Amino acid sequence: MKISKKNCIMAITAFFICIHISNSFAYKVNDGLEKKVIMLIMNRVDFYDLYSMPQIRIMIDNGSIALMNTRAAGANNEFKSYATIGWGTRAEAAQNTSTFFNIEDNSLATYERRVGDSPPETGVINTNINSLIQQNFRGEYGATPGALGEILRNNGYKTAVFGNSDMENSKLTAAGLIAMDNKGYIDYGNVEDTLIEVASHSPFGIKTNYDLLLNTLKDIYAKSNFIVIETGDTNRLDRYKENLNTTMYQKHKKEVLQNIDYFVKAMMEYIDIDNTLVIIATPYPSDAAALKGERLTPIIIYNGGLDRGLLWSSTTRRTGIIGNVDIAPTILSYFQLTPLNMIGRKMISVESKDSMEVIHQLNKRVVNTSVQRYRVLYSFAVFQMLASALALLTIIFRKRIPSKIYTPISLVLISTIIAPFTLLILPVFGVLNITLNYILLISITGLLVILLHLIGKKAPLNIILYSTLLITVGLMLDIVLGQSLIQNSLLGYDPIIGARYYGIGNEYMGVLIGSTLILLTALMEKYSFHKYCIILLFLGSIIVIAFPTLGANVGGGITATFTYLFTSIRLFGKKITFKKIFYILLLVLVIVGIMSVIDFFFLQYRSHLAVAIEQILTKGPIVIYEIITRKIAMNIRVMGVTVWSRVLLSGMLILGILFYRPVGVIKSIASKYPFIAIGWSGIIVSCIVSFAVNDSGVVAAATTIMFLTTSILYFIMDAIYIEK
């Protein structure tokens, strides 16, 4: 058989392409135990600090970078973030359970007395490992202490840790949490104060001895596969900052960064970059950065310049933002090992021409949204409650109030369901300060309300229909097209909090369900839409909310399915019985099951639904218990602190009053708009279900009930105005 010259060239080209792909850190093939990962910890710094360091700047420009979410279980602290990096799941930890010692007589005796095992004669141990395990057993996420180190050990890889952040009488050796196995043991290392030297002009009068740090690396490099190095000095500087004026702080900072950069340069000259992956990570932000809302920290992955760009993971699905839970799975992926008991996912590199500028703009937008989010949403929630209360008072005291103020009040009322649309489109104007955001929010909402009032010819059904059409279509289009608006909206979600990174959050999920119910029932009132068409539109809404590559909101999918089925039965004139509720629940399970199968078996990148299923299959039914208890705890916590709980309660109070005053008004409006009245009952059901199945269900219930109270009050005000 003849082989043409063209085929030979194509074969050779394909061969070299495959070689290049195999060098990617996310897909590295490992045929032996010679591969290595070095993780350099520089705590409490930002990208500007790192980019000011010549050696690290080279690694940034020729590596892959991202902003890292540092969230752990419960209230955050730096020890939890260190643990989360090493265990791939949001973890619990404290200073006392994060203390490591070199193996020597005293620490060995304590360890053996508590654990019952005798570790090898050398290495590093956590003498409080049992307390740490119990902490996480009781924790929200049931993290597995030492998950990364245990998988590496079981596959023949050796771990090491050296360096510390000790300060005066305080021992800080949290880096050991990253490398330890499930018994708190690390093969090699040194976390004692022998790596610290007296330096009277440095913070706390001490600093890391980088010559000894380098020598330690040289001693263990050949025999270790995963090495964690704690530089320490950046941590000490941040904790000492309160004792310094601005000039001295900048002076110390410059010296600390220079010393670390010299060490990194020497390290890079010593190691074999062809078989070593270098990760530079900042587990926790500085106090100053946290106060400014800049809680996302730097991460750099460098493999000799083979991958340049931004990091991406299916945990966040946002280029340039990853979770601290993603680091351990990425390390295991480099060694071609499968993560166990981890919710994080491996990172990949996405090509980017100017990564630092992208990161700068991304961080600016994320921080801007995060800082403004609470104030703007609080203002909106208060405005919604005041507008509803004003409308209620106008209805109750209608005989004393002149007719001419009815229209302005009704327009203010309508603005409460237009505002979510304005908040959705605000990101198209770029990163704005809070004053400009307020101005745009008020002016655009006001303009849209007046426009809809004129287009609707002042007919209440038209205005309600067009208002809900605007927000429903806007949300569904954005979800289908990639959620770029929701991700950056003040009513969307905050990647710094890290409760959600993609899809539709509970705020807009409630808005979408509420607006869809009013829109479709209003269409039936005005245009006599066929009921089967309405059911198809309900199904489309369920898919948009729940499908893993779209809204990816499991609780929202359950809420929408139950609510829309309930509403559909009533639209067909059927009574709701226990039997029908049973069938509704059965269909809800079917929908969730279908989404689960699609997510788990057919999609390249799994959503958190598939991750939860994977955890259940790995760890057993205890995961279901953890999810339920976490959702209950979150709802209780959110109810006590969020303004949305007051929106929900005020909505319920207004409805309660309207059932009694004016007498018979609800019945009269329901008779006039029978299909919309069914939509109102669907909203009530939606509030109950969303509260029960979502971890911040009170938020979803509050944004849903707005469409109930606003539409009822608006129709009643119109009826009263006609009477007068």
XYZ file of C-alpha atoms in Angstrom:
724
model
C 0.000 0.000 0.000
C 1.426 3.383 -1.012
C 1.541 6.200 1.443
C 1.451 9.620 -0.140
C 3.786 12.414 0.869
C 0.763 14.498 1.844
C -0.480 11.808 4.238
C 2.952 11.529 5.830
C 3.094 15.266 6.469
C -0.421 15.219 7.950
C 0.463 12.301 10.213
C 3.637 13.988 11.477
C 1.740 17.246 12.069
C -0.973 15.408 14.023
C 1.707 13.658 16.082
C 3.291 16.931 17.191
C -0.113 18.484 17.923
C -0.880 15.542 20.217
C 2.445 16.024 21.962
C 1.622 19.691 22.554
C -1.833 18.885 23.923
C -0.411 16.289 26.264
C 1.768 18.985 27.816
C -1.252 20.954 29.003
C -1.440 20.948 32.807
C -5.110 19.983 32.689
C -4.561 16.900 30.572
C -1.016 15.830 31.465
C -0.285 12.147 31.015
C 1.912 10.701 33.733
C 3.691 7.423 33.052
C 5.664 7.390 36.272
C 6.236 9.006 39.628
C 8.692 11.637 38.407
C 6.059 14.365 37.924
C 5.974 17.094 40.548
C 3.777 19.945 41.726
C 5.147 22.815 43.779
C 2.598 25.057 45.464
C 4.029 28.341 46.695
C 1.841 30.070 49.281
C 1.949 33.871 49.375
C -0.913 34.745 51.676
C -2.667 38.122 51.903
C -1.367 39.633 48.646
C -3.069 40.710 45.416
C -2.220 40.614 41.717
C -0.697 44.093 41.847
C 1.763 42.892 44.483
C 2.628 39.822 42.432
C 2.995 41.735 39.174
C 5.484 44.091 40.823
C 7.835 41.111 41.336
C 10.011 40.578 38.199
C 10.245 36.788 38.392
C 6.593 36.266 39.204
C 5.635 38.758 36.506
C 7.298 36.437 33.974
C 5.220 33.558 35.325
C 2.025 35.625 35.111
C 2.720 36.681 31.525
C 3.615 33.139 30.496
C 1.255 31.171 32.698
C -2.446 30.857 33.430
C -4.051 33.093 36.021
C -7.401 33.689 37.683
C -9.163 35.250 40.618
C -9.933 32.668 43.291
C -12.988 32.545 45.498
C -11.801 31.874 49.061
C -15.101 30.823 50.605
C -15.058 27.890 53.029
C -17.687 26.363 55.311
C -19.495 28.718 57.681
C -17.863 31.986 58.692
C -14.634 32.400 56.762
C -11.131 32.390 58.187
C -7.753 31.739 56.599
C -7.340 28.293 58.191
C -10.562 27.113 56.534
C -9.371 28.434 53.192
C -6.066 26.535 53.439
C -8.016 23.379 54.252
C -10.473 23.912 51.403
C -7.603 24.209 48.920
C -6.269 20.818 49.989
C -9.525 18.927 50.369
C -11.525 20.126 47.343
C -14.614 20.802 49.479
C -15.545 23.770 51.654
C -13.905 22.881 54.922
C -13.893 23.638 58.628
C -10.677 24.448 60.482
C -9.338 26.642 63.265
C -5.893 27.662 64.435
C -5.696 24.928 67.072
C -6.612 22.196 64.559
C -4.246 23.612 61.920
C -1.034 23.296 63.922
C 1.661 20.980 62.594
C 4.949 19.771 64.064
C 8.042 18.059 62.804
C 8.135 14.485 64.075
C 10.248 14.396 67.226
C 9.867 12.807 70.657
C 7.237 15.127 72.160
C 5.031 15.550 69.084
C 5.328 11.833 68.282
C 4.223 10.847 71.787
C 1.212 13.197 71.599
C 0.280 11.909 68.152
C 0.526 8.243 69.158
C -1.465 8.890 72.335
C -4.299 10.533 70.374
C -4.303 8.677 67.052
C -3.021 5.274 68.063
C -0.789 4.900 65.005
C 2.966 5.199 64.807
C 3.992 7.307 61.808
C 7.429 6.982 60.151
C 10.376 8.489 61.992
C 10.516 11.550 59.727
C 7.915 13.914 58.388
C 5.316 16.374 59.668
C 2.189 15.612 61.715
C -0.979 17.287 62.942
C -1.448 16.256 66.563
C -5.036 17.581 66.579
C -6.187 15.557 63.567
C -9.051 13.921 65.495
C -10.492 17.296 66.483
C -10.160 18.437 62.884
C -12.052 15.391 61.635
C -14.829 16.018 64.152
C -15.016 19.673 63.137
C -15.719 18.667 59.561
C -18.042 15.812 60.483
C -20.252 18.423 62.156
C -19.666 20.973 59.384
C -22.015 22.112 56.632
C -20.291 20.273 53.796
C -18.858 17.193 55.484
C -15.381 17.777 54.022
C -12.856 14.935 54.138
C -9.681 16.143 55.896
C -6.528 15.250 53.978
C -8.398 14.231 50.806
C -5.657 15.336 48.394
C -2.752 13.930 50.402
C -4.552 10.625 50.943
C -5.207 10.058 47.230
C -1.595 10.915 46.421
C -0.297 8.538 49.112
C -2.548 5.696 47.959
C -1.059 6.045 44.481
C 2.561 6.056 45.576
C 3.248 9.808 45.549
C 5.171 11.576 48.306
C 4.160 14.850 49.924
C 6.157 17.612 51.585
C 5.563 20.909 53.351
C 7.977 23.470 54.681
C 7.858 27.046 55.922
C 5.537 28.750 58.397
C 3.928 32.063 59.309
C 4.886 31.932 63.009
C 4.642 35.222 64.911
C 6.117 35.775 68.359
C 4.248 33.242 70.530
C 1.803 32.210 67.821
C 2.440 29.075 65.752
C 0.906 29.294 62.252
C 1.487 26.250 60.082
C -1.779 25.994 58.154
C 0.006 25.058 54.902
C 0.183 21.524 56.270
C -3.595 21.228 55.820
C -3.077 21.229 52.056
C -0.568 18.367 51.854
C -1.553 16.087 54.765
C -3.291 12.719 54.402
C -6.382 11.658 56.356
C -4.247 10.917 59.423
C -2.600 14.326 59.425
C 0.743 12.981 58.164
C 3.083 14.480 55.527
C 6.123 12.546 54.286
C 8.761 15.259 54.390
C 9.172 18.810 55.563
C 10.022 21.350 58.180
C 7.481 23.668 59.815
C 9.553 24.641 62.849
C 11.114 27.999 63.662
C 14.504 26.846 62.370
C 13.405 28.319 59.029
C 12.997 31.737 60.659
C 15.811 34.155 61.363
C 15.964 37.109 63.749
C 15.629 40.393 61.862
C 15.104 43.345 64.158
C 13.891 45.616 61.351
C 11.266 43.166 60.041
C 7.671 42.717 61.263
C 7.657 41.021 64.695
C 11.483 41.139 64.533
C 11.668 37.941 62.465
C 11.557 36.841 58.846
C 11.785 33.691 56.763
C 15.331 32.486 56.050
C 15.064 32.056 52.295
C 18.501 30.490 51.952
C 17.443 27.696 54.318
C 14.078 27.481 52.551
C 15.864 26.933 49.243
C 18.216 24.364 50.745
C 15.233 22.517 52.191
C 13.630 22.441 48.762
C 16.830 21.048 47.258
C 16.967 18.325 49.930
C 13.429 17.037 49.311
C 12.776 17.951 45.659
C 14.037 14.683 44.202
C 12.079 12.456 46.576
C 8.791 14.406 46.735
C 5.971 14.763 44.228
C 3.743 17.366 45.861
C 5.530 20.154 47.724
C 3.833 23.004 49.591
C 6.012 25.993 50.491
C 4.769 28.624 52.940
C 6.722 31.862 52.420
C 5.273 33.361 55.608
C 6.472 36.947 55.469
C 3.449 38.387 53.625
C 1.231 36.920 56.329
C 3.347 38.431 59.086
C 3.399 41.826 57.392
C -0.379 42.009 57.088
C -0.850 41.069 60.735
C 1.758 43.637 61.787
C 0.318 46.420 59.613
C -1.622 48.105 62.428
C 1.707 48.964 64.061
C 3.099 50.723 60.976
C 2.584 54.076 59.311
C 2.092 54.164 55.540
C 5.743 54.835 54.752
C 7.076 51.987 56.867
C 4.404 49.592 55.629
C 5.376 50.242 52.007
C 9.062 49.899 52.902
C 8.541 46.526 54.596
C 6.258 45.369 51.810
C 8.854 46.150 49.161
C 11.525 44.229 51.062
C 9.252 41.224 51.662
C 8.222 40.981 48.011
C 11.828 41.359 46.832
C 13.023 38.573 49.145
C 10.287 36.226 47.977
C 10.957 37.063 44.335
C 14.667 36.242 44.750
C 13.686 32.920 46.280
C 11.259 32.139 43.444
C 13.922 32.977 40.862
C 16.401 30.659 42.551
C 13.740 27.967 42.844
C 12.848 28.208 39.154
C 16.527 27.933 38.211
C 16.877 24.772 40.293
C 13.762 22.772 39.434
C 13.084 20.889 36.207
C 10.174 22.811 34.717
C 9.624 20.083 32.116
C 8.192 17.785 34.755
C 7.123 20.303 37.410
C 3.893 22.261 37.644
C 4.219 25.424 39.746
C 1.191 26.916 41.486
C 1.313 30.255 43.282
C -1.744 30.701 45.491
C -3.099 33.222 47.969
C -5.501 31.371 50.293
C -6.895 34.494 51.962
C -7.068 38.241 51.198
C -5.345 40.934 53.207
C -7.389 42.800 55.804
C -7.229 45.991 53.708
C -8.438 44.166 50.568
C -11.283 42.524 52.492
C -12.455 45.903 53.803
C -12.628 47.191 50.212
C -14.598 44.132 49.153
C -11.678 42.675 47.177
C -11.998 39.149 48.527
C -11.024 37.234 45.387
C -7.340 36.317 45.556
C -4.693 35.524 42.924
C -3.793 32.101 41.601
C -1.089 31.409 39.016
C -0.361 28.099 37.324
C 2.918 27.915 35.419
C 4.212 25.021 33.367
C 7.049 26.572 31.433
C 4.876 28.771 29.237
C 2.992 25.906 27.560
C -0.357 27.291 28.718
C -0.889 31.034 28.705
C -4.167 32.718 29.468
C -6.974 32.580 31.982
C -8.136 29.703 34.126
C -11.617 28.233 33.811
C -13.419 25.470 35.685
C -16.889 23.969 35.512
C -17.356 24.993 39.160
C -17.747 28.635 38.133
C -18.101 28.455 34.324
C -16.612 31.953 34.304
C -13.296 32.551 32.561
C -10.882 34.157 35.018
C -12.721 33.088 38.197
C -12.201 29.731 39.893
C -13.038 28.285 43.303
C -10.483 27.299 45.940
C -12.150 23.869 45.746
C -10.771 23.502 42.193
C -7.077 23.390 43.105
C -6.945 19.856 44.548
C -8.802 18.262 41.579
C -6.451 20.096 39.203
C -3.395 18.704 40.983
C -4.858 15.206 40.855
C -5.655 15.683 37.164
C -1.993 16.554 36.548
C -1.024 13.213 38.117
C -3.861 11.592 36.129
C -5.736 10.632 39.293
C -9.472 10.782 39.956
C -10.708 13.104 42.731
C -12.754 11.492 45.501
C -14.967 13.282 48.028
C -14.362 16.627 46.321
C -16.893 19.077 44.899
C -14.286 21.058 42.957
C -13.407 20.455 39.311
C -10.122 20.596 37.422
C -9.104 23.872 35.830
C -8.209 24.367 32.192
C -6.389 27.222 30.492
C -8.294 29.479 28.089
C -6.180 31.552 25.723
C -6.132 35.287 26.422
C -4.017 38.031 24.855
C -3.762 40.331 27.868
C -4.600 38.260 30.916
C -3.656 40.850 33.521
C -5.837 43.540 31.962
C -8.750 41.102 31.725
C -8.263 40.162 35.378
C -8.082 43.829 36.360
C -11.353 44.667 34.582
C -13.038 41.504 35.830
C -12.059 42.177 39.435
C -13.183 45.792 39.105
C -16.625 44.747 37.891
C -17.065 41.941 40.415
C -16.009 44.098 43.373
C -18.142 47.001 42.166
C -21.208 44.772 41.951
C -20.485 43.114 45.292
C -19.971 46.386 47.161
C -23.068 48.078 45.714
C -25.345 45.061 45.712
C -26.595 45.225 49.292
C -27.289 48.971 49.288
C -29.127 49.011 45.968
C -31.194 45.900 46.661
C -32.019 47.117 50.165
C -33.218 50.400 48.671
C -35.300 48.555 46.071
C -36.852 46.248 48.678
C -37.768 49.193 50.925
C -39.188 51.053 47.920
C -41.292 48.018 47.003
C -42.712 47.775 50.516
C -43.406 51.521 50.688
C -45.083 51.557 47.261
C -47.320 48.628 48.222
C -48.129 50.185 51.597
C -48.966 53.501 49.934
C -51.257 51.763 47.466
C -52.956 49.849 50.296
C -53.555 53.046 52.288
C -54.922 54.697 49.161
C -57.404 51.828 48.776
C -58.440 51.771 52.439
C -58.869 55.555 52.696
C -60.199 55.936 49.146
C -63.107 58.185 50.190
C -60.727 60.811 51.584
C -58.209 60.755 48.730
C -58.730 62.718 45.493
C -58.917 60.782 42.223
C -56.063 62.712 40.607
C -53.403 60.980 42.712
C -54.524 57.466 41.756
C -52.603 57.433 38.479
C -49.240 58.559 39.959
C -49.514 55.998 42.764
C -50.457 53.238 40.334
C -47.440 54.116 38.171
C -45.171 53.941 41.219
C -46.673 50.534 41.955
C -45.977 49.257 38.414
C -42.368 50.459 38.698
C -41.744 47.766 41.336
C -42.111 45.026 38.702
C -40.246 47.017 36.021
C -37.228 47.665 38.263
C -35.976 44.024 38.035
C -35.756 44.457 34.242
C -33.810 47.700 34.669
C -31.452 45.984 37.094
C -30.992 43.250 34.478
C -29.885 45.654 31.728
C -27.775 48.028 33.855
C -24.548 46.032 33.208
C -24.614 47.096 29.529
C -23.646 50.589 30.717
C -20.381 49.261 32.160
C -18.879 49.613 35.627
C -20.562 52.590 37.272
C -20.409 54.155 40.707
C -23.415 53.765 42.954
C -24.747 57.275 42.290
C -24.895 56.698 38.538
C -26.487 53.287 39.093
C -29.208 54.864 41.215
C -29.794 57.585 38.621
C -30.021 55.082 35.778
C -32.214 52.703 37.782
C -34.723 55.438 38.604
C -34.690 57.175 35.220
C -34.872 54.025 33.037
C -37.568 52.481 35.240
C -39.576 55.706 35.184
C -39.237 56.027 31.418
C -40.332 52.418 30.840
C -43.337 52.802 33.161
C -44.534 55.914 31.321
C -43.937 54.234 27.946
C -45.875 51.116 28.949
C -48.639 53.281 30.377
C -49.006 55.034 27.020
C -48.629 51.884 24.881
C -51.131 50.081 27.082
C -53.572 52.955 26.579
C -53.928 53.184 30.351
C -55.767 49.839 30.402
C -54.654 47.939 33.550
C -54.683 44.485 31.902
C -52.523 45.761 29.024
C -50.042 47.429 31.350
C -49.687 44.351 33.567
C -49.339 42.153 30.483
C -46.671 44.324 28.822
C -44.756 44.793 32.086
C -44.514 41.065 32.772
C -43.767 40.359 29.095
C -40.761 42.696 29.276
C -39.108 41.039 32.274
C -40.064 37.464 31.285
C -38.687 37.708 27.740
C -35.634 39.659 28.922
C -34.704 37.044 31.512
C -35.334 34.050 29.276
C -33.292 35.511 26.421
C -30.368 36.290 28.714
C -30.405 32.789 30.225
C -30.468 31.145 26.799
C -27.709 33.451 25.481
C -25.273 32.766 28.342
C -26.455 34.808 31.366
C -24.015 37.661 30.754
C -26.499 40.179 32.147
C -27.641 38.134 35.151
C -24.018 37.375 36.097
C -23.248 41.087 36.348
C -26.600 42.344 37.604
C -27.024 43.707 41.099
C -30.059 41.402 41.382
C -28.034 38.468 40.097
C -25.422 36.710 42.217
C -22.095 37.579 43.764
C -19.037 35.419 42.872
C -17.289 36.790 45.955
C -19.951 35.220 48.170
C -19.693 32.121 45.990
C -23.200 30.758 46.544
C -23.673 30.639 42.751
C -21.559 31.491 39.707
C -23.788 30.687 36.713
C -27.386 30.075 35.679
C -30.233 31.910 37.386
C -30.070 32.825 41.059
C -32.967 32.715 43.497
C -33.697 36.430 43.141
C -34.354 36.266 39.417
C -35.791 32.762 39.649
C -38.584 34.178 41.824
C -39.026 37.093 39.432
C -39.231 34.763 36.410
C -41.786 32.408 37.962
C -43.946 35.273 39.247
C -43.835 37.230 35.984
C -44.474 34.092 33.882
C -47.584 33.190 35.885
C -49.055 36.691 35.558
C -48.032 37.032 31.894
C -49.518 33.753 30.674
C -52.752 34.083 32.628
C -53.060 37.696 31.399
C -52.657 36.394 27.837
C -55.554 34.040 28.486
C -57.637 36.935 29.792
C -56.944 39.214 26.843
C -56.425 36.914 23.872
C -58.055 33.656 24.999
C -54.829 31.736 24.499
C -55.404 28.000 24.213
C -54.634 26.209 27.453
C -52.321 23.740 25.724
C -50.223 26.637 24.379
C -49.931 27.931 27.938
C -48.756 24.490 29.110
C -46.064 24.447 26.387
C -44.891 27.890 27.518
C -44.827 26.664 31.129
C -42.667 23.740 29.983
C -40.321 26.141 28.203
C -39.957 28.147 31.402
C -39.161 24.979 33.384
C -36.442 24.035 30.890
C -34.918 27.502 30.958
C -34.848 27.528 34.764
C -33.710 23.966 35.399
C -31.637 22.740 32.440
C -27.985 22.313 33.551
C -26.519 24.452 30.754
C -29.156 27.178 31.126
C -30.646 28.270 34.465
C -29.162 25.278 36.308
C -31.358 25.996 39.328
C -32.544 22.699 40.837
C -34.711 24.291 43.519
C -36.107 26.646 40.901
C -36.882 23.710 38.620
C -38.760 21.943 41.417
C -40.639 25.134 42.290
C -41.531 25.925 38.678
C -42.635 22.360 37.894
C -44.860 22.068 40.974
C -46.274 25.579 40.531
C -46.967 25.312 36.810
C -48.595 21.865 37.165
C -50.790 23.167 39.976
C -51.741 26.221 37.897
C -52.387 24.137 34.763
C -54.783 21.835 36.617
C -56.730 24.843 37.848
C -56.744 26.450 34.388
C -58.462 23.302 33.120
C -61.143 23.800 35.746
C -60.124 20.796 37.844
C -60.057 20.702 41.632
C -56.817 20.127 43.494
C -57.035 16.853 45.402
C -54.510 14.822 47.364
C -54.339 12.415 44.439
C -53.462 15.221 42.038
C -50.845 16.568 44.464
C -49.322 13.078 44.520
C -49.164 13.064 40.696
C -47.652 16.549 40.731
C -44.920 15.366 43.103
C -44.348 12.331 40.893
C -43.914 14.519 37.802
C -41.575 16.805 39.744
C -39.397 13.769 40.507
C -39.523 12.759 36.836
C -38.377 16.221 35.698
C -35.563 16.304 38.268
C -34.604 12.754 37.262
C -34.430 13.671 33.576
C -32.292 16.724 34.331
C -30.045 14.596 36.554
C -29.513 11.953 33.863
C -28.737 14.592 31.226
C -26.357 16.378 33.580
C -24.588 13.261 34.837
C -24.256 11.234 31.644
C -24.501 13.525 28.638
C -22.874 16.873 29.437
C -19.129 17.476 29.261
C -19.149 19.884 32.198
C -21.437 18.930 35.045
C -23.473 21.390 37.092
C -23.817 21.316 40.882
C -26.755 18.889 40.479
C -24.465 16.226 39.005
C -21.796 17.046 41.597
C -24.349 16.448 44.374
C -25.363 13.127 42.804
C -21.713 12.130 42.527
C -21.204 12.950 46.197
C -24.247 10.857 47.152
C -22.921 7.905 45.151
C -19.480 8.277 46.743
C -20.341 9.077 50.356
C -23.851 7.665 50.682
C -27.193 9.070 51.921
C -25.422 11.223 54.528
C -24.914 13.765 51.724
C -28.703 14.142 51.347
C -28.940 14.839 55.078
C -26.129 17.414 54.804
C -27.857 19.162 51.889
C -31.197 19.323 53.714
C -29.718 20.571 56.983
C -27.595 23.119 55.093
C -30.667 24.450 53.281
C -32.666 24.697 56.516
C -29.800 26.431 58.302
C -29.337 28.829 55.390
C -33.039 29.719 55.318
C -33.072 30.386 59.046
C -29.919 32.479 58.773
C -31.152 34.419 55.735
C -34.554 35.128 57.322
C -32.849 36.824 60.221
C -30.577 39.103 58.188
C -32.096 39.831 54.786
C -34.539 42.578 53.924
C -36.293 40.130 51.586
C -37.893 38.407 54.570
C -39.617 41.725 55.340
C -40.756 42.014 51.726
C -42.309 38.556 52.023
C -43.952 39.312 55.358
C -45.254 42.696 54.182
C -46.725 41.025 51.088
C -48.498 38.454 53.244
C -49.785 41.213 55.544
C -51.141 43.241 52.622
C -52.942 40.198 51.224
C -54.394 39.459 54.652
C -55.762 42.987 54.942
C -57.199 42.976 51.393
C -59.227 39.877 52.180
C -61.149 41.940 54.747
C -60.928 45.540 53.549
C -62.514 46.695 51.332
C -65.137 44.012 51.839
C -65.509 41.720 48.834
C -62.913 43.502 46.698
C -60.719 40.415 46.187
C -63.744 38.372 45.136
C -64.825 41.105 42.747
C -61.404 41.362 41.062
C -61.083 37.576 40.878
C -64.465 37.426 39.111
C -63.343 40.048 36.614
C -59.983 38.344 35.939
C -60.573 34.640 36.651
C -57.465 33.362 34.861
C -55.175 35.873 36.563
C -56.753 34.870 39.884
C -55.597 31.319 39.158
C -52.134 32.748 38.473
C -52.284 34.429 41.881
C -52.999 31.093 43.543
C -50.011 29.672 41.626
C -47.797 32.418 43.057
C -48.891 31.533 46.595
C -48.009 27.882 45.931
C -44.691 28.972 44.395
C -43.801 30.949 47.526
C -44.446 27.921 49.733
C -42.511 25.484 47.532
C -39.555 27.784 46.879
C -39.249 28.490 50.589
C -39.177 24.752 51.270
C -36.726 23.561 48.609
C -34.229 26.413 48.167
C -31.341 27.278 50.461
C -32.394 30.932 50.365
C -36.035 30.283 49.596
C -37.174 33.385 51.425
C -35.499 35.475 48.718
C -37.213 33.616 45.872
C -40.554 33.757 47.697
C -40.189 37.510 48.231
C -39.379 38.306 44.596
C -42.262 36.083 43.479
C -44.868 37.582 45.808
C -44.108 41.070 44.436
C -46.010 40.146 41.285
C -48.986 39.014 43.335
C -49.280 42.087 45.566
C -48.485 44.564 42.775
C -51.021 43.174 40.300
C -53.805 42.829 42.905
C -53.246 46.341 44.257
C -53.063 47.758 40.732
C -56.336 46.152 39.637
C -58.107 47.228 42.840
C -56.878 50.819 42.465
C -58.128 50.868 38.871
C -61.531 49.558 39.974
C -61.795 52.201 42.699
C -60.747 54.947 40.261
C -63.499 53.902 37.822
C -66.062 53.936 40.648
C -65.086 57.461 41.649
